[in-house]
PDB file of C-alpha atoms in Angstrom:
ATOM      1  CA  MET A   1     124.608 152.595 163.078  1.00 64.00           C
ATOM      2  CA  LYS A   2     127.332 150.696 164.943  1.00 71.00           C
ATOM      3  CA  GLN A   3     126.843 147.695 162.698  1.00 85.00           C
ATOM      4  CA  HIS A   4     127.261 149.681 159.533  1.00 91.00           C
ATOM      5  CA  LYS A   5     130.749 151.020 160.654  1.00 91.00           C
ATOM      6  CA  ASN A   6     131.817 147.409 161.637  1.00 92.00           C
ATOM      7  CA  LEU A   7     130.622 146.007 158.275  1.00 93.00           C
ATOM      8  CA  LEU A   8     132.388 148.803 156.417  1.00 95.00           C
ATOM      9  CA  LEU A   9     135.700 148.141 158.298  1.00 94.00           C
ATOM     10  CA  ILE A  10     135.378 144.358 157.527  1.00 95.00           C
ATOM     11  CA  ALA A  11     134.652 145.151 153.879  1.00 96.00           C
ATOM     12  CA  ILE A  12     137.726 147.374 153.712  1.00 97.00           C
ATOM     13  CA  GLY A  13     139.747 144.518 155.242  1.00 97.00           C
ATOM     14  CA  VAL A  14     138.513 142.045 152.633  1.00 97.00           C
ATOM     15  CA  LEU A  15     139.304 144.512 149.909  1.00 98.00           C
ATOM     16  CA  LEU A  16     142.828 144.931 151.361  1.00 97.00           C
ATOM     17  CA  LEU A  17     143.178 141.082 151.395  1.00 97.00           C
ATOM     18  CA  VAL A  18     142.226 140.911 147.665  1.00 97.00           C
ATOM     19  CA  VAL A  19     144.717 143.647 146.768  1.00 96.00           C
ATOM     20  CA  GLY A  20     147.431 142.077 148.939  1.00 96.00           C
ATOM     21  CA  PHE A  21     147.002 138.667 147.221  1.00 96.00           C
ATOM     22  CA  LEU A  22     146.979 140.292 143.831  1.00 95.00           C
ATOM     23  CA  CYS A  23     150.193 142.099 144.549  1.00 93.00           C
ATOM     24  CA  LEU A  24     151.599 138.801 145.783  1.00 92.00           C
ATOM     25  CA  ALA A  25     150.815 137.101 142.528  1.00 93.00           C
ATOM     26  CA  GLN A  26     152.624 139.718 140.386  1.00 89.00           C
ATOM     27  CA  GLY A  27     155.662 138.996 138.470  1.00 85.00           C
ATOM     28  CA  PRO A  28     158.697 136.872 139.420  1.00 89.00           C
ATOM     29  CA  ALA A  29     159.461 135.781 142.963  1.00 83.00           C
ATOM     30  CA  ASP A  30     162.073 138.544 143.427  1.00 88.00           C
ATOM     31  CA  ASN A  31     159.657 141.341 142.532  1.00 89.00           C
ATOM     32  CA  PRO A  32     159.675 144.094 145.191  1.00 88.00           C
ATOM     33  CA  MET A  33     155.846 144.203 145.037  1.00 88.00           C
ATOM     34  CA  SER A  34     155.713 140.497 145.964  1.00 90.00           C
ATOM     35  CA  LEU A  35     158.379 140.732 148.601  1.00 92.00           C
ATOM     36  CA  THR A  36     157.604 143.891 150.567  1.00 93.00           C
ATOM     37  CA  VAL A  37     154.300 145.575 149.567  1.00 93.00           C
ATOM     38  CA  ALA A  38     152.056 142.460 149.494  1.00 93.00           C
ATOM     39  CA  PRO A  39     153.041 141.101 152.899  1.00 94.00           C
ATOM     40  CA  LEU A  40     152.644 144.528 154.535  1.00 97.00           C
ATOM     41  CA  ILE A  41     149.145 144.954 153.057  1.00 97.00           C
ATOM     42  CA  LEU A  42     148.132 141.378 154.197  1.00 97.00           C
ATOM     43  CA  VAL A  43     149.434 141.912 157.737  1.00 97.00           C
ATOM     44  CA  LEU A  44     147.632 145.189 157.969  1.00 97.00           C
ATOM     45  CA  ALA A  45     144.379 143.552 156.774  1.00 97.00           C
ATOM     46  CA  TYR A  46     144.682 140.404 158.909  1.00 97.00           C
ATOM     47  CA  LEU A  47     145.977 141.955 162.135  1.00 97.00           C
ATOM     48  CA  VAL A  48     144.643 145.449 162.211  1.00 96.00           C
ATOM     49  CA  VAL A  49     141.646 146.232 160.009  1.00 96.00           C
ATOM     50  CA  ILE A  50     139.494 143.062 160.259  1.00 96.00           C
ATOM     51  CA  PRO A  51     140.074 142.676 164.052  1.00 96.00           C
ATOM     52  CA  ILE A  52     139.091 146.286 164.538  1.00 95.00           C
ATOM     53  CA  GLY A  53     135.994 145.756 162.469  1.00 93.00           C
ATOM     54  CA  ILE A  54     135.046 142.793 164.587  1.00 92.00           C
ATOM     55  CA  LEU A  55     135.908 144.085 168.028  1.00 92.00           C
ATOM     56  CA  TRP A  56     135.086 147.797 167.802  1.00 86.00           C
ATOM     57  CA  GLY A  57     132.113 148.605 169.924  1.00 76.00           C
ATOM     58  CA  GLY A  58     131.459 152.210 169.324  1.00 61.00           C
ATOM     59  CA  LYS A  59     129.348 154.316 171.617  1.00 63.00           C
ATOM     60  CA  LYS A  60     126.710 152.706 173.817  1.00 66.00           C
ATOM     61  CA  GLN A  61     123.288 154.344 173.878  1.00 64.00           C
ATOM     62  CA  ASP A  62     120.948 154.225 176.795  1.00 60.00           C
ATOM     63  CA  LYS A  63     117.267 154.068 176.034  1.00 61.00           C
TER      64      LYS A  63
END
């Protein structure tokens, strides 16, 4: 079960990366989407969501 949550978080991070790069590619260079929204989404994906998906351990179960 733990692995499913981690893979889901990593998949959400990859989806955020795709959305961030698509926002970055929109319009001219002075577009607010390219200047503010895209970098925020990319930073969120690279520095928050993907590392949490990799490092999050969940609950340990004793057998």
